[in-house]
Amino acid sequence: MCDRYGQEEPLSRRALITGITGQDGSYLAEHLLAQGHEVWGLVRGQANPHVARLRKHVGDVRITTGDLLDQGSLISAVERVRPDEVYNLGAISYVPMSWQQAELTAEVTGMGVLRMLEAIRVVSGISPSRTPGDGQIRFYQASSSEMFGMVRETPQNEKTPFHPRSPYGVAKTYGHYITQNYRESYGMFAVSGILFNHESPRRGAEFVTRKVTLGVARIKLGLANELRLGNLEARRDWGFAGDYARAMRLMLAQDTPEDFVIGTGETHSVRELVEFAFGTVGLNWRDYVVLDERYTRPAEVDLLCADPKKAREQLRWEPEVTFEELVTMMVESDLRLLSESARPEDEPFSPDHW
């Protein structure tokens, strides 16, 4: 059987993942491989050092080059891979950095979505007068709960208005709306998953959850004597990244393209996170945590809590890992990591993954 390009059609579905060297990309790659997909990752540069580490931990992943800043490279990548599904996870995803590099964040995290949609549209030959057929490429955009920002209601669902409070949140909001626009303008199968905070042992060391669990591990092992943090009262809906990867695939498996909020529906403060993490190793957090104003955001997001009812009912998706299990998993992983090496940089997953 031949596909839309006149070439032999693969037996399994073929997925292309941007941001594959990040936390979410690695879990999604694992999940899709387990489901029998052929998985390709888009990376910048021929000698990307994170690819070998990714393959060591994830398995049989194929690689193609491309850059969310370069339209031509994305068109070439889509032509080369001929995917059935594209998962756009690539972004500058560290919120504090988005104030320091606001323009780059807009280009990668916002305009990068447009460039990937355009690549799919151009390669597929879609235009206002030519709509896609049944075998079209399906597109997933990684939207974010940071789009809600100064929330209008709690919990937040698919109809809650956006009020982003960071350049990152603003860029993600653009990506969300342009995905919606291409779906409505061209009939493309394009969806956004509005994912609330999702963590794991593969989370970058700059994120607060991982900063806490690494800090706890360092203090327990005698490598540090304090942990400096900013706002302890901010509350988040934290889940396990592996659970959220399942939801991404389920969204592209639906008959019609729709957006979904993905989260646990439970919130915990940074203070609760800190208390539980220190408690897992038998320490009192008050003896080690130092408040530092340098880690306070210019515009804080105080409370994010998901209403995942639609995902439960339509996707039949439920989170499997609890908050307590997640934090314990991360602390135990960081204790092992630091027992083998004092440098968390030796981890296989990159914070720079567009």
PDB file of C-alpha atoms in Angstrom, residues 69-295:
ATOM      1  CA  LEU A  69      13.284  29.072  14.478  1.00  0.00           C
ATOM      2  CA  ASP A  70      13.747  27.955  10.859  1.00  0.00           C
ATOM      3  CA  GLN A  71      10.678  27.378   8.672  1.00  0.00           C
ATOM      4  CA  GLY A  72      12.598  25.696   5.868  1.00  0.00           C
ATOM      5  CA  SER A  73      14.184  23.124   8.162  1.00  0.00           C
ATOM      6  CA  LEU A  74      10.761  22.126   9.522  1.00  0.00           C
ATOM      7  CA  ILE A  75       9.335  21.639   6.038  1.00  0.00           C
ATOM      8  CA  SER A  76      12.336  19.464   5.177  1.00  0.00           C
ATOM      9  CA  ALA A  77      11.922  17.433   8.369  1.00  0.00           C
ATOM     10  CA  VAL A  78       8.231  16.760   7.748  1.00  0.00           C
ATOM     11  CA  GLU A  79       8.970  15.768   4.143  1.00  0.00           C
ATOM     12  CA  ARG A  80      11.774  13.466   5.287  1.00  0.00           C
ATOM     13  CA  VAL A  81       9.925  11.715   8.118  1.00  0.00           C
ATOM     14  CA  ARG A  82       6.405  11.627   6.591  1.00  0.00           C
ATOM     15  CA  PRO A  83       4.771  11.386  10.032  1.00  0.00           C
ATOM     16  CA  ASP A  84       1.222  10.384  10.846  1.00  0.00           C
ATOM     17  CA  GLU A  85       1.416  12.431  14.045  1.00  0.00           C
ATOM     18  CA  VAL A  86       3.442  15.466  15.129  1.00  0.00           C
ATOM     19  CA  TYR A  87       3.811  16.296  18.808  1.00  0.00           C
ATOM     20  CA  ASN A  88       5.119  19.822  19.301  1.00  0.00           C
ATOM     21  CA  LEU A  89       6.717  19.786  22.760  1.00  0.00           C
ATOM     22  CA  GLY A  90       9.708  21.961  21.889  1.00  0.00           C
ATOM     23  CA  ALA A  91       9.854  25.253  23.794  1.00  0.00           C
ATOM     24  CA  ILE A  92      11.813  27.482  26.105  1.00  0.00           C
ATOM     25  CA  SER A  93       9.853  26.169  29.037  1.00  0.00           C
ATOM     26  CA  TYR A  94      11.487  27.667  32.142  1.00  0.00           C
ATOM     27  CA  VAL A  95       9.181  30.503  33.178  1.00  0.00           C
ATOM     28  CA  PRO A  96      11.754  32.732  34.989  1.00  0.00           C
ATOM     29  CA  MET A  97      14.031  32.621  31.926  1.00  0.00           C
ATOM     30  CA  SER A  98      11.209  33.990  29.790  1.00  0.00           C
ATOM     31  CA  TRP A  99      11.623  37.415  31.405  1.00  0.00           C
ATOM     32  CA  GLN A 100      15.368  37.355  30.690  1.00  0.00           C
ATOM     33  CA  GLN A 101      14.908  36.191  27.073  1.00  0.00           C
ATOM     34  CA  ALA A 102      11.421  37.406  26.241  1.00  0.00           C
ATOM     35  CA  GLU A 103      11.976  37.802  22.497  1.00  0.00           C
ATOM     36  CA  LEU A 104      13.576  34.374  22.082  1.00  0.00           C
ATOM     37  CA  THR A 105      10.764  32.835  24.137  1.00  0.00           C
ATOM     38  CA  ALA A 106       8.201  34.423  21.810  1.00  0.00           C
ATOM     39  CA  GLU A 107      10.042  33.150  18.722  1.00  0.00           C
ATOM     40  CA  VAL A 108      10.500  29.564  19.935  1.00  0.00           C
ATOM     41  CA  THR A 109       7.539  28.927  22.219  1.00  0.00           C
ATOM     42  CA  GLY A 110       5.024  31.015  20.247  1.00  0.00           C
ATOM     43  CA  MET A 111       6.080  31.427  16.616  1.00  0.00           C
ATOM     44  CA  GLY A 112       7.623  27.951  16.597  1.00  0.00           C
ATOM     45  CA  VAL A 113       4.089  26.545  16.768  1.00  0.00           C
ATOM     46  CA  LEU A 114       3.071  28.540  13.698  1.00  0.00           C
ATOM     47  CA  ARG A 115       6.144  27.374  11.794  1.00  0.00           C
ATOM     48  CA  MET A 116       5.408  23.709  12.530  1.00  0.00           C
ATOM     49  CA  LEU A 117       1.754  24.082  11.545  1.00  0.00           C
ATOM     50  CA  GLU A 118       2.851  25.780   8.332  1.00  0.00           C
ATOM     51  CA  ALA A 119       5.303  22.969   7.620  1.00  0.00           C
ATOM     52  CA  ILE A 120       2.515  20.412   7.955  1.00  0.00           C
ATOM     53  CA  ARG A 121       0.167  22.521   5.828  1.00  0.00           C
ATOM     54  CA  VAL A 122       2.713  23.059   3.050  1.00  0.00           C
ATOM     55  CA  VAL A 123       3.895  19.442   2.884  1.00  0.00           C
ATOM     56  CA  SER A 124       0.296  18.174   2.948  1.00  0.00           C
ATOM     57  CA  GLY A 125      -0.752  20.592   0.213  1.00  0.00           C
ATOM     58  CA  ILE A 126      -3.516  22.103   2.344  1.00  0.00           C
ATOM     59  CA  SER A 127      -4.972  25.462   1.299  1.00  0.00           C
ATOM     60  CA  PRO A 128      -8.251  27.360   1.717  1.00  0.00           C
ATOM     61  CA  SER A 129      -9.494  25.588  -1.405  1.00  0.00           C
ATOM     62  CA  ARG A 130      -7.983  22.180  -0.626  1.00  0.00           C
ATOM     63  CA  THR A 131      -8.878  20.648   2.720  1.00  0.00           C
ATOM     64  CA  PRO A 132      -7.049  17.646   4.207  1.00  0.00           C
ATOM     65  CA  GLY A 133      -8.285  14.101   3.672  1.00  0.00           C
ATOM     66  CA  ASP A 134      -8.764  11.236   6.108  1.00  0.00           C
ATOM     67  CA  GLY A 135      -5.060  10.374   6.168  1.00  0.00           C
ATOM     68  CA  GLN A 136      -3.892  13.822   7.240  1.00  0.00           C
ATOM     69  CA  ILE A 137      -1.068  14.467   9.679  1.00  0.00           C
ATOM     70  CA  ARG A 138      -2.427  14.914  13.207  1.00  0.00           C
ATOM     71  CA  PHE A 139      -0.871  17.694  15.274  1.00  0.00           C
ATOM     72  CA  TYR A 140      -0.566  18.010  19.060  1.00  0.00           C
ATOM     73  CA  GLN A 141       0.422  21.325  20.678  1.00  0.00           C
ATOM     74  CA  ALA A 142       1.746  21.399  24.237  1.00  0.00           C
ATOM     75  CA  SER A 143      -0.263  24.210  25.793  1.00  0.00           C
ATOM     76  CA  SER A 144       0.210  25.165  29.443  1.00  0.00           C
ATOM     77  CA  SER A 145      -1.745  26.022  32.569  1.00  0.00           C
ATOM     78  CA  GLU A 146       0.472  29.140  32.744  1.00  0.00           C
ATOM     79  CA  MET A 147      -1.873  30.590  30.124  1.00  0.00           C
ATOM     80  CA  PHE A 148      -4.524  30.998  32.843  1.00  0.00           C
ATOM     81  CA  GLY A 149      -2.170  33.147  34.952  1.00  0.00           C
ATOM     82  CA  MET A 150      -4.319  35.500  37.014  1.00  0.00           C
ATOM     83  CA  VAL A 151      -7.169  33.021  37.148  1.00  0.00           C
ATOM     84  CA  ARG A 152     -10.806  34.086  36.754  1.00  0.00           C
ATOM     85  CA  GLU A 153     -12.192  30.902  38.299  1.00  0.00           C
ATOM     86  CA  THR A 154     -11.010  27.828  40.166  1.00  0.00           C
ATOM     87  CA  PRO A 155     -10.653  25.097  39.063  1.00  0.00           C
ATOM     88  CA  GLN A 156      -9.742  25.922  35.460  1.00  0.00           C
ATOM     89  CA  ASN A 157     -11.313  24.106  32.517  1.00  0.00           C
ATOM     90  CA  GLU A 158     -11.261  24.347  28.724  1.00  0.00           C
ATOM     91  CA  LYS A 159     -13.539  27.416  28.763  1.00  0.00           C
ATOM     92  CA  THR A 160     -11.720  29.423  31.465  1.00  0.00           C
ATOM     93  CA  PRO A 161     -10.398  32.744  30.067  1.00  0.00           C
ATOM     94  CA  PHE A 162      -6.640  33.217  29.776  1.00  0.00           C
ATOM     95  CA  HIS A 163      -4.679  35.943  31.583  1.00  0.00           C
ATOM     96  CA  PRO A 164      -0.990  34.958  31.293  1.00  0.00           C
ATOM     97  CA  ARG A 165       1.463  36.498  33.762  1.00  0.00           C
ATOM     98  CA  SER A 166       4.809  35.834  32.057  1.00  0.00           C
ATOM     99  CA  PRO A 167       6.331  36.045  28.567  1.00  0.00           C
ATOM    100  CA  TYR A 168       6.254  32.240  28.589  1.00  0.00           C
ATOM    101  CA  GLY A 169       2.521  32.197  29.323  1.00  0.00           C
ATOM    102  CA  VAL A 170       1.885  34.796  26.620  1.00  0.00           C
ATOM    103  CA  ALA A 171       3.863  32.774  24.052  1.00  0.00           C
ATOM    104  CA  LYS A 172       2.004  29.593  24.974  1.00  0.00           C
ATOM    105  CA  THR A 173      -1.296  31.432  24.594  1.00  0.00           C
ATOM    106  CA  TYR A 174      -0.333  32.460  21.056  1.00  0.00           C
ATOM    107  CA  GLY A 175       0.599  28.859  20.256  1.00  0.00           C
ATOM    108  CA  HIS A 176      -2.727  27.656  21.624  1.00  0.00           C
ATOM    109  CA  TYR A 177      -4.779  30.115  19.587  1.00  0.00           C
ATOM    110  CA  ILE A 178      -2.844  29.607  16.349  1.00  0.00           C
ATOM    111  CA  THR A 179      -3.412  25.855  16.678  1.00  0.00           C
ATOM    112  CA  GLN A 180      -7.122  26.506  17.104  1.00  0.00           C
ATOM    113  CA  ASN A 181      -7.040  28.875  14.130  1.00  0.00           C
ATOM    114  CA  TYR A 182      -5.437  26.327  11.777  1.00  0.00           C
ATOM    115  CA  ARG A 183      -7.997  23.742  12.867  1.00  0.00           C
ATOM    116  CA  GLU A 184     -10.862  26.103  12.094  1.00  0.00           C
ATOM    117  CA  SER A 185      -9.349  27.715   8.966  1.00  0.00           C
ATOM    118  CA  TYR A 186      -7.950  24.664   7.184  1.00  0.00           C
ATOM    119  CA  GLY A 187      -9.786  21.723   8.745  1.00  0.00           C
ATOM    120  CA  MET A 188      -6.525  20.333  10.108  1.00  0.00           C
ATOM    121  CA  PHE A 189      -6.562  17.765  12.892  1.00  0.00           C
ATOM    122  CA  ALA A 190      -4.810  20.046  15.379  1.00  0.00           C
ATOM    123  CA  VAL A 191      -5.342  19.891  19.148  1.00  0.00           C
ATOM    124  CA  SER A 192      -3.891  21.464  22.259  1.00  0.00           C
ATOM    125  CA  GLY A 193      -3.384  19.756  25.592  1.00  0.00           C
ATOM    126  CA  ILE A 194      -3.561  22.344  28.385  1.00  0.00           C
ATOM    127  CA  LEU A 195      -1.273  20.500  30.762  1.00  0.00           C
ATOM    128  CA  PHE A 196      -0.923  21.531  34.369  1.00  0.00           C
ATOM    129  CA  ASN A 197       2.413  21.104  36.153  1.00  0.00           C
ATOM    130  CA  HIS A 198       3.828  17.650  35.524  1.00  0.00           C
ATOM    131  CA  GLU A 199       7.062  16.495  37.112  1.00  0.00           C
ATOM    132  CA  SER A 200       9.391  13.505  37.308  1.00  0.00           C
ATOM    133  CA  PRO A 201      12.985  12.514  38.086  1.00  0.00           C
ATOM    134  CA  ARG A 202      13.768  13.772  34.560  1.00  0.00           C
ATOM    135  CA  ARG A 203      12.615  17.317  35.314  1.00  0.00           C
ATOM    136  CA  GLY A 204      15.255  19.991  34.740  1.00  0.00           C
ATOM    137  CA  ALA A 205      17.157  21.048  37.855  1.00  0.00           C
ATOM    138  CA  GLU A 206      15.975  24.664  37.479  1.00  0.00           C
ATOM    139  CA  PHE A 207      12.283  23.844  38.109  1.00  0.00           C
ATOM    140  CA  VAL A 208      11.065  24.232  41.687  1.00  0.00           C
ATOM    141  CA  THR A 209      10.040  20.611  42.230  1.00  0.00           C
ATOM    142  CA  ARG A 210      13.404  19.300  41.077  1.00  0.00           C
ATOM    143  CA  LYS A 211      15.252  22.096  42.845  1.00  0.00           C
ATOM    144  CA  VAL A 212      13.601  20.937  46.049  1.00  0.00           C
ATOM    145  CA  THR A 213      14.254  17.219  45.611  1.00  0.00           C
ATOM    146  CA  LEU A 214      17.864  17.803  44.532  1.00  0.00           C
ATOM    147  CA  GLY A 215      18.303  20.150  47.502  1.00  0.00           C
ATOM    148  CA  VAL A 216      16.912  17.559  49.890  1.00  0.00           C
ATOM    149  CA  ALA A 217      19.230  14.897  48.444  1.00  0.00           C
ATOM    150  CA  ARG A 218      22.286  17.176  48.698  1.00  0.00           C
ATOM    151  CA  ILE A 219      21.525  18.055  52.317  1.00  0.00           C
ATOM    152  CA  LYS A 220      20.858  14.415  53.267  1.00  0.00           C
ATOM    153  CA  LEU A 221      24.169  13.353  51.689  1.00  0.00           C
ATOM    154  CA  GLY A 222      26.102  16.184  53.373  1.00  0.00           C
ATOM    155  CA  LEU A 223      26.756  18.027  50.106  1.00  0.00           C
ATOM    156  CA  ALA A 224      24.867  21.190  51.170  1.00  0.00           C
ATOM    157  CA  ASN A 225      23.475  22.746  54.335  1.00  0.00           C
ATOM    158  CA  GLU A 226      20.681  24.970  52.993  1.00  0.00           C
ATOM    159  CA  LEU A 227      18.096  25.311  50.242  1.00  0.00           C
ATOM    160  CA  ARG A 228      17.168  28.784  48.968  1.00  0.00           C
ATOM    161  CA  LEU A 229      13.634  29.261  47.653  1.00  0.00           C
ATOM    162  CA  GLY A 230      11.224  32.057  46.744  1.00  0.00           C
ATOM    163  CA  ASN A 231       7.455  32.073  47.263  1.00  0.00           C
ATOM    164  CA  LEU A 232       6.406  29.113  49.417  1.00  0.00           C
ATOM    165  CA  GLU A 233       2.696  29.915  49.246  1.00  0.00           C
ATOM    166  CA  ALA A 234       2.166  29.474  45.482  1.00  0.00           C
ATOM    167  CA  ARG A 235      -0.114  26.489  44.864  1.00  0.00           C
ATOM    168  CA  ARG A 236       0.068  24.151  41.887  1.00  0.00           C
ATOM    169  CA  ASP A 237      -1.663  21.084  40.510  1.00  0.00           C
ATOM    170  CA  TRP A 238       1.299  18.688  40.283  1.00  0.00           C
ATOM    171  CA  GLY A 239       1.157  15.337  38.480  1.00  0.00           C
ATOM    172  CA  PHE A 240       3.524  12.749  37.015  1.00  0.00           C
ATOM    173  CA  ALA A 241       4.843  13.479  33.511  1.00  0.00           C
ATOM    174  CA  GLY A 242       4.510   9.841  32.440  1.00  0.00           C
ATOM    175  CA  ASP A 243       0.772   9.963  33.103  1.00  0.00           C
ATOM    176  CA  TYR A 244       0.434  13.112  31.008  1.00  0.00           C
ATOM    177  CA  ALA A 245       2.234  11.534  28.040  1.00  0.00           C
ATOM    178  CA  ARG A 246      -0.595   8.984  27.862  1.00  0.00           C
ATOM    179  CA  ALA A 247      -3.087  11.823  27.561  1.00  0.00           C
ATOM    180  CA  MET A 248      -1.232  13.325  24.594  1.00  0.00           C
ATOM    181  CA  ARG A 249      -1.594  10.151  22.555  1.00  0.00           C
ATOM    182  CA  LEU A 250      -5.247   9.764  23.527  1.00  0.00           C
ATOM    183  CA  MET A 251      -6.024  13.260  22.209  1.00  0.00           C
ATOM    184  CA  LEU A 252      -4.699  12.360  18.749  1.00  0.00           C
ATOM    185  CA  ALA A 253      -6.596   9.066  18.786  1.00  0.00           C
ATOM    186  CA  GLN A 254     -10.010  10.779  18.950  1.00  0.00           C
ATOM    187  CA  ASP A 255     -12.386  10.922  15.988  1.00  0.00           C
ATOM    188  CA  THR A 256     -12.603  14.726  16.117  1.00  0.00           C
ATOM    189  CA  PRO A 257      -9.947  17.251  17.191  1.00  0.00           C
ATOM    190  CA  GLU A 258     -10.650  18.906  20.553  1.00  0.00           C
ATOM    191  CA  ASP A 259      -8.599  20.619  23.258  1.00  0.00           C
ATOM    192  CA  PHE A 260      -8.331  19.137  26.753  1.00  0.00           C
ATOM    193  CA  VAL A 261      -7.253  20.265  30.214  1.00  0.00           C
ATOM    194  CA  ILE A 262      -5.004  17.655  31.833  1.00  0.00           C
ATOM    195  CA  GLY A 263      -4.332  17.702  35.575  1.00  0.00           C
ATOM    196  CA  THR A 264      -5.078  15.948  38.853  1.00  0.00           C
ATOM    197  CA  GLY A 265      -7.657  18.378  40.250  1.00  0.00           C
ATOM    198  CA  GLU A 266      -5.667  18.684  43.493  1.00  0.00           C
ATOM    199  CA  THR A 267      -3.364  21.502  44.574  1.00  0.00           C
ATOM    200  CA  HIS A 268      -0.410  21.676  46.953  1.00  0.00           C
ATOM    201  CA  SER A 269       1.667  24.656  48.030  1.00  0.00           C
ATOM    202  CA  VAL A 270       5.415  24.871  47.576  1.00  0.00           C
ATOM    203  CA  ARG A 271       5.560  24.742  51.372  1.00  0.00           C
ATOM    204  CA  GLU A 272       3.745  21.373  51.366  1.00  0.00           C
ATOM    205  CA  LEU A 273       6.099  20.108  48.660  1.00  0.00           C
ATOM    206  CA  VAL A 274       9.119  21.138  50.728  1.00  0.00           C
ATOM    207  CA  GLU A 275       7.758  19.691  53.966  1.00  0.00           C
ATOM    208  CA  PHE A 276       6.937  16.325  52.408  1.00  0.00           C
ATOM    209  CA  ALA A 277      10.236  16.087  50.488  1.00  0.00           C
ATOM    210  CA  PHE A 278      12.320  16.721  53.603  1.00  0.00           C
ATOM    211  CA  GLY A 279      10.085  14.373  55.571  1.00  0.00           C
ATOM    212  CA  THR A 280      10.871  11.477  53.216  1.00  0.00           C
ATOM    213  CA  VAL A 281      14.492  11.565  54.443  1.00  0.00           C
ATOM    214  CA  GLY A 282      13.648  12.269  58.084  1.00  0.00           C
ATOM    215  CA  LEU A 283      14.589  15.968  58.133  1.00  0.00           C
ATOM    216  CA  ASN A 284      12.740  19.097  59.291  1.00  0.00           C
ATOM    217  CA  TRP A 285      12.594  21.562  56.402  1.00  0.00           C
ATOM    218  CA  ARG A 286      12.623  24.583  58.728  1.00  0.00           C
ATOM    219  CA  ASP A 287      16.222  23.785  59.657  1.00  0.00           C
ATOM    220  CA  TYR A 288      17.445  24.162  56.068  1.00  0.00           C
ATOM    221  CA  VAL A 289      15.154  26.334  53.901  1.00  0.00           C
ATOM    222  CA  VAL A 290      16.132  29.989  53.415  1.00  0.00           C
ATOM    223  CA  LEU A 291      13.743  32.441  51.734  1.00  0.00           C
ATOM    224  CA  ASP A 292      15.438  34.431  48.988  1.00  0.00           C
ATOM    225  CA  GLU A 293      13.681  37.271  47.131  1.00  0.00           C
ATOM    226  CA  ARG A 294      15.838  36.651  44.061  1.00  0.00           C
ATOM    227  CA  TYR A 295      13.640  33.639  43.303  1.00  0.00           C
TER     228      TYR A 295
END
